[in-house]
Amino acid sequence: MTDLPGRRLLLVHAHPDDESINNGATMARYAAEGAQVTLVTCTLGEEGEVIPPALAHLAPDREDRLGDHRVGELAAAMKELGVTDHRFLGGPGRFRDSGMMGVEQNHRAGAFWNTPVDDAAALLVEVIRSVRPQVLVTYDPDGGYGHPDHIQAHRVATRAAELAADPAFRPELGPAHEIAKIYWNRVPRTVAEAAFARLRAADAGFPGIAAIDDVPGVVDDALITTEIDGTDYAERKTAAMRAHATQIAVEGPYFALSNDLGQPVFTTEYYELVRGASGAPAGTREDDLFAGVES
Ligand SMILES: [Zn+2]
């Protein structure tokens, strides 16, 4: 395994755009520092709403070609972040976007939500055993905000981390590998409150402003273990978000999804360490996902 870079980061996301919104600065920073950054996206985001009117014909209730278009948006976003290793779980189109919770698309054959966790996890085990990441980033058990594909991404990533470490599980998928640290995407509540206060004062031109609880992963500050300062990568992050043009409208340090409600772009990104030991002194936050990890 001596041909692998010393630091290896794996991120598991539900749809193209989630990675740039949640982790764009983190990904750009580690890629720039020479770490191996691997993104696994579980669906093509076929059920997304389309913001630009000129592309509305791609929507699932019209031509249903949004998935292929979003493959291109993701590739453009990864170029902005300097990330070269991005993959779709099981290959592009293997799992379909399940739509929001409670819609009939949840139950469609091939929908990610409708896939047995262990079946999807085995595909990720193969990636984990070949990339051999020390760090995994994914969502909390609620997927940050209850979207079925985000919940499923959490379940699949968590199960795959467990199975990848078990030498008895599918040895033909590669030698067992234990991931040292697992993180969930988070936003500290006080940071979200301050950013929304700035947004309300800024009159940035959005028809409305999102509620704090619309932001995935907002929790009490006490749960935050790790803070990645992405200030130097803020432009790369917003450029990556702009690349997801069917899904995101960026206005300066703010953005809106298809609901037109303004939200802040967070360039410092926050995490909760849920497996492995913190590399920071007790009572302080880590400033590096690899803190304490041997390369
Ligand atoms: Zn998503």
Coordinates of C-alpha atoms and ligand atoms in Angstrom, one line a residue:
M1 CA 0.0 0.0 0.0
T2 CA 3.1 2.2 -0.2
D3 CA 1.8 3.9 -3.4
L4 CA -1.1 5.6 -1.6
P5 CA -0.8 9.2 -0.4
G6 CA -0.1 9.6 3.3
R7 CA -3.5 11.2 4.2
R8 CA -6.7 9.8 2.7
L9 CA -10.1 11.3 3.2
L10 CA -13.4 9.7 2.0
L11 CA -16.7 11.6 1.9
V12 CA -20.0 9.9 1.2
H13 CA -22.9 12.0 0.0
A14 CA -26.4 11.5 -1.3
H15 CA -26.6 13.8 -4.3
P16 CA -24.3 15.9 -6.5
D17 CA -24.1 19.4 -4.7
D18 CA -24.2 18.1 -1.1
E19 CA -20.5 17.7 -1.1
S20 CA -19.8 21.3 -2.2
I21 CA -22.4 22.8 0.2
N22 CA -21.2 20.8 3.2
N23 CA -17.5 20.2 2.6
G24 CA -16.4 22.3 -0.3
A25 CA -13.7 24.2 1.6
T26 CA -12.5 21.1 3.5
M27 CA -12.2 19.1 0.2
A28 CA -10.3 21.9 -1.5
R29 CA -8.0 22.4 1.4
Y30 CA -7.0 18.7 1.7
A31 CA -6.7 18.3 -2.1
A32 CA -4.4 21.3 -2.2
E33 CA -2.3 19.9 0.7
G34 CA -1.8 16.7 -1.3
A35 CA -4.1 14.4 0.6
Q36 CA -6.1 11.8 -1.4
V37 CA -9.7 13.1 -1.4
T38 CA -12.3 10.6 -2.6
L39 CA -15.9 11.5 -3.0
V40 CA -18.6 8.8 -3.3
T41 CA -22.0 10.1 -4.4
C42 CA -24.9 7.7 -4.0
T43 CA -27.4 9.0 -6.6
L44 CA -27.4 11.3 -9.6
G45 CA -30.0 13.6 -7.9
E46 CA -32.5 12.9 -10.6
E47 CA -35.5 14.2 -8.5
G48 CA -34.1 17.6 -7.9
E49 CA -35.9 20.7 -8.9
V50 CA -34.4 22.8 -11.7
I51 CA -33.6 26.5 -11.0
P52 CA -32.7 27.9 -14.5
P53 CA -35.8 28.2 -16.7
A54 CA -33.8 27.3 -19.8
L55 CA -33.0 23.9 -18.2
A56 CA -36.5 23.2 -16.9
H57 CA -37.0 20.6 -19.6
L58 CA -34.5 18.3 -17.9
A59 CA -36.9 17.8 -14.9
P60 CA -38.1 14.3 -13.9
D61 CA -41.7 15.2 -14.8
R62 CA -40.6 16.3 -18.3
E63 CA -37.6 14.7 -20.1
D64 CA -36.2 13.1 -17.0
R65 CA -32.6 13.9 -18.0
L66 CA -31.5 15.8 -14.9
G67 CA -29.3 12.9 -13.7
D68 CA -27.0 13.0 -16.7
H69 CA -26.8 16.8 -16.5
R70 CA -25.8 16.7 -12.8
V71 CA -23.0 14.2 -13.6
G72 CA -21.5 17.1 -15.6
E73 CA -22.2 19.6 -12.9
L74 CA -20.4 17.5 -10.3
A75 CA -17.4 17.0 -12.5
A76 CA -17.2 20.8 -13.0
A77 CA -17.5 21.3 -9.2
M78 CA -14.7 18.8 -8.5
K79 CA -12.5 20.6 -11.0
E80 CA -13.0 23.8 -8.9
L81 CA -12.1 22.0 -5.7
G82 CA -9.1 20.2 -7.2
V83 CA -10.6 16.8 -6.5
T84 CA -9.9 14.1 -9.1
D85 CA -11.3 11.0 -7.4
H86 CA -15.1 11.2 -7.5
R87 CA -17.3 8.2 -8.1
F88 CA -20.9 7.2 -8.0
L89 CA -21.8 4.3 -5.7
G90 CA -22.0 1.2 -7.9
G91 CA -21.4 3.4 -11.0
P92 CA -23.5 6.3 -12.4
G93 CA -27.2 5.6 -12.3
R94 CA -26.9 2.4 -10.2
F95 CA -29.2 4.0 -7.5
R96 CA -31.9 6.6 -8.2
D97 CA -32.7 9.7 -6.1
S98 CA -35.6 8.7 -3.9
G99 CA -37.2 12.2 -3.7
M100 CA -38.3 13.9 -0.5
M101 CA -39.7 11.8 2.4
G102 CA -43.2 10.5 1.8
V103 CA -43.4 10.8 -2.0
E104 CA -44.1 7.8 -4.2
Q105 CA -40.6 7.8 -5.7
N106 CA -39.4 6.5 -2.3
H107 CA -40.7 3.1 -3.3
R108 CA -39.6 2.9 -6.9
A109 CA -37.4 0.0 -8.0
G110 CA -33.8 1.2 -7.9
A111 CA -34.5 4.1 -5.5
F112 CA -31.6 4.4 -3.1
W113 CA -34.0 4.5 -0.1
N114 CA -35.5 1.2 -1.4
T115 CA -32.2 -0.6 -1.5
P116 CA -31.1 -3.0 1.2
V117 CA -28.4 -1.3 3.2
D118 CA -26.0 -4.3 3.0
D119 CA -26.3 -4.4 -0.8
A120 CA -25.2 -0.8 -1.2
A121 CA -22.7 -1.1 1.6
A122 CA -20.8 -3.9 -0.1
L123 CA -20.2 -1.6 -3.1
L124 CA -18.7 1.0 -0.7
V125 CA -16.6 -1.7 1.1
E126 CA -14.8 -2.2 -2.2
V127 CA -14.0 1.5 -2.4
I128 CA -12.9 1.6 1.3
R129 CA -10.6 -1.4 0.9
S130 CA -8.9 0.1 -2.2
V131 CA -8.7 3.7 -1.1
R132 CA -8.0 2.8 2.6
P133 CA -9.1 6.2 4.1
Q134 CA -8.1 7.1 7.6
V135 CA -11.0 9.6 7.8
L136 CA -14.7 9.2 6.7
V137 CA -17.1 12.1 6.6
T138 CA -20.9 11.5 6.3
Y139 CA -24.2 12.6 7.8
D140 CA -25.8 12.0 11.1
P141 CA -28.5 9.2 11.5
D142 CA -31.2 11.7 10.4
G143 CA -29.2 12.6 7.3
G144 CA -28.8 16.1 8.7
Y145 CA -32.4 17.0 7.8
G146 CA -34.5 13.9 7.2
H147 CA -34.1 13.4 3.4
P148 CA -34.4 9.6 2.7
D149 CA -31.2 9.5 0.5
H150 CA -29.2 11.4 3.2
I151 CA -30.5 9.0 5.9
Q152 CA -29.6 6.0 3.6
A153 CA -26.2 7.5 2.9
H154 CA -25.5 7.6 6.6
R155 CA -26.6 4.0 7.0
V156 CA -24.6 2.7 4.1
A157 CA -21.4 4.6 5.0
T158 CA -21.7 3.4 8.6
R159 CA -22.3 -0.2 7.7
A160 CA -19.6 -0.2 5.0
A161 CA -17.0 1.1 7.6
E162 CA -17.9 -1.8 9.8
L163 CA -17.9 -4.5 7.1
A164 CA -14.7 -3.2 5.5
A165 CA -12.9 -3.8 8.8
D166 CA -14.1 -7.4 9.0
P167 CA -11.6 -9.7 7.3
A168 CA -14.3 -12.4 7.1
F169 CA -16.6 -10.2 5.0
R170 CA -16.2 -10.7 1.2
P171 CA -12.3 -11.1 1.2
E172 CA -12.5 -10.9 -2.6
L173 CA -13.2 -7.2 -2.2
G174 CA -9.7 -6.5 -0.9
P175 CA -7.8 -6.7 2.4
A176 CA -9.7 -5.5 5.5
H177 CA -9.3 -1.9 6.4
E178 CA -10.3 -0.1 9.6
I179 CA -11.2 3.6 9.3
A180 CA -9.5 5.5 12.2
K181 CA -11.9 8.4 12.4
I182 CA -15.6 9.0 11.4
Y183 CA -17.2 12.4 11.4
W184 CA -20.7 13.7 10.9
N185 CA -21.3 17.1 9.1
R186 CA -22.4 19.7 11.6
V187 CA -23.1 23.5 12.0
P188 CA -22.9 25.0 15.5
R189 CA -26.1 26.7 16.4
T190 CA -24.5 30.0 17.4
V191 CA -22.6 30.2 14.1
A192 CA -25.8 29.6 12.2
E193 CA -27.6 32.2 14.2
A194 CA -24.9 34.8 13.6
A195 CA -24.7 34.1 9.9
F196 CA -28.5 34.3 9.5
A197 CA -28.5 37.6 11.4
R198 CA -25.9 39.0 8.9
L199 CA -28.0 37.7 6.0
R200 CA -31.1 39.4 7.3
A201 CA -29.2 42.7 7.7
A202 CA -27.6 42.4 4.3
D203 CA -30.8 42.6 2.1
A204 CA -29.1 40.2 -0.4
G205 CA -32.1 40.2 -2.7
F206 CA -33.6 36.8 -2.0
P207 CA -37.4 36.6 -2.0
G208 CA -37.2 35.1 1.5
I209 CA -34.7 33.7 4.0
A210 CA -34.5 30.1 5.1
A211 CA -35.0 29.1 8.7
I212 CA -32.0 27.9 10.7
D213 CA -33.6 24.5 11.1
D214 CA -33.7 24.2 7.3
V215 CA -29.9 24.0 7.4
P216 CA -28.8 20.3 7.7
G217 CA -26.8 19.3 10.8
V218 CA -27.3 22.4 13.1
V219 CA -26.6 21.3 16.7
D220 CA -25.6 22.8 20.0
D221 CA -22.1 24.1 19.9
A222 CA -21.0 21.6 22.6
L223 CA -21.3 18.7 20.1
I224 CA -18.8 20.2 17.7
T225 CA -15.4 18.5 18.0
T226 CA -13.7 19.8 14.9
E227 CA -13.5 23.1 12.9
I228 CA -11.8 23.3 9.5
D229 CA -10.9 26.9 8.6
G230 CA -11.7 27.2 4.9
T231 CA -11.2 30.9 4.6
D232 CA -8.4 30.4 2.0
Y233 CA -10.7 28.1 0.0
A234 CA -13.9 30.2 0.1
E235 CA -13.7 31.2 -3.5
R236 CA -13.2 27.6 -4.6
K237 CA -16.2 26.5 -2.5
T238 CA -18.5 29.1 -4.0
A239 CA -17.2 28.3 -7.5
A240 CA -18.0 24.6 -6.9
M241 CA -21.5 25.5 -5.7
R242 CA -22.0 27.7 -8.8
A243 CA -21.1 24.7 -10.9
H244 CA -24.3 23.0 -9.6
A245 CA -26.3 25.6 -11.5
T246 CA -29.5 23.5 -11.7
Q247 CA -29.6 23.3 -7.9
I248 CA -27.9 26.4 -6.4
A249 CA -28.0 30.1 -7.0
V250 CA -25.0 31.8 -5.3
E251 CA -25.1 35.6 -4.4
G252 CA -21.9 36.7 -2.8
P253 CA -21.5 34.9 0.6
Y254 CA -25.1 33.6 0.4
F255 CA -27.0 31.1 -1.7
A256 CA -30.5 29.7 -2.4
L257 CA -31.8 26.3 -3.4
S258 CA -34.8 26.0 -5.7
N259 CA -37.1 27.3 -2.9
D260 CA -35.4 30.8 -3.4
L261 CA -34.8 31.1 0.4
G262 CA -31.4 32.7 1.2
Q263 CA -28.9 30.9 3.3
P264 CA -25.3 31.6 4.3
V265 CA -22.4 29.8 2.7
F266 CA -20.2 28.5 5.6
T267 CA -16.5 28.7 4.7
T268 CA -15.4 27.4 8.1
E269 CA -16.8 23.8 8.1
Y270 CA -17.7 21.9 11.3
Y271 CA -17.8 18.3 12.3
E272 CA -18.6 15.9 15.1
L273 CA -16.1 13.1 15.7
V274 CA -18.2 10.0 16.4
R275 CA -15.5 7.3 16.1
G276 CA -11.8 7.4 17.0
A277 CA -9.9 9.6 19.4
S278 CA -9.8 13.4 19.2
G279 CA -6.3 14.7 18.2
A280 CA -6.9 17.9 20.2
P281 CA -6.2 18.7 23.8
A282 CA -9.2 18.0 26.1
G283 CA -11.8 20.7 25.9
T284 CA -10.6 22.2 22.6
R285 CA -11.6 21.6 19.0
E286 CA -9.5 19.8 16.4
D287 CA -8.5 22.0 13.5
D288 CA -7.5 19.0 11.3
L289 CA -9.5 15.9 10.4
F290 CA -6.3 13.9 10.5
A291 CA -5.2 15.1 13.9
G292 CA -3.7 12.2 15.8
V293 CA -3.8 9.9 12.8
E294 CA -0.6 8.1 11.8
S295 CA 0.0 8.3 8.1
Ligands
ZN1 ZN -28.9 16.0 -1.0

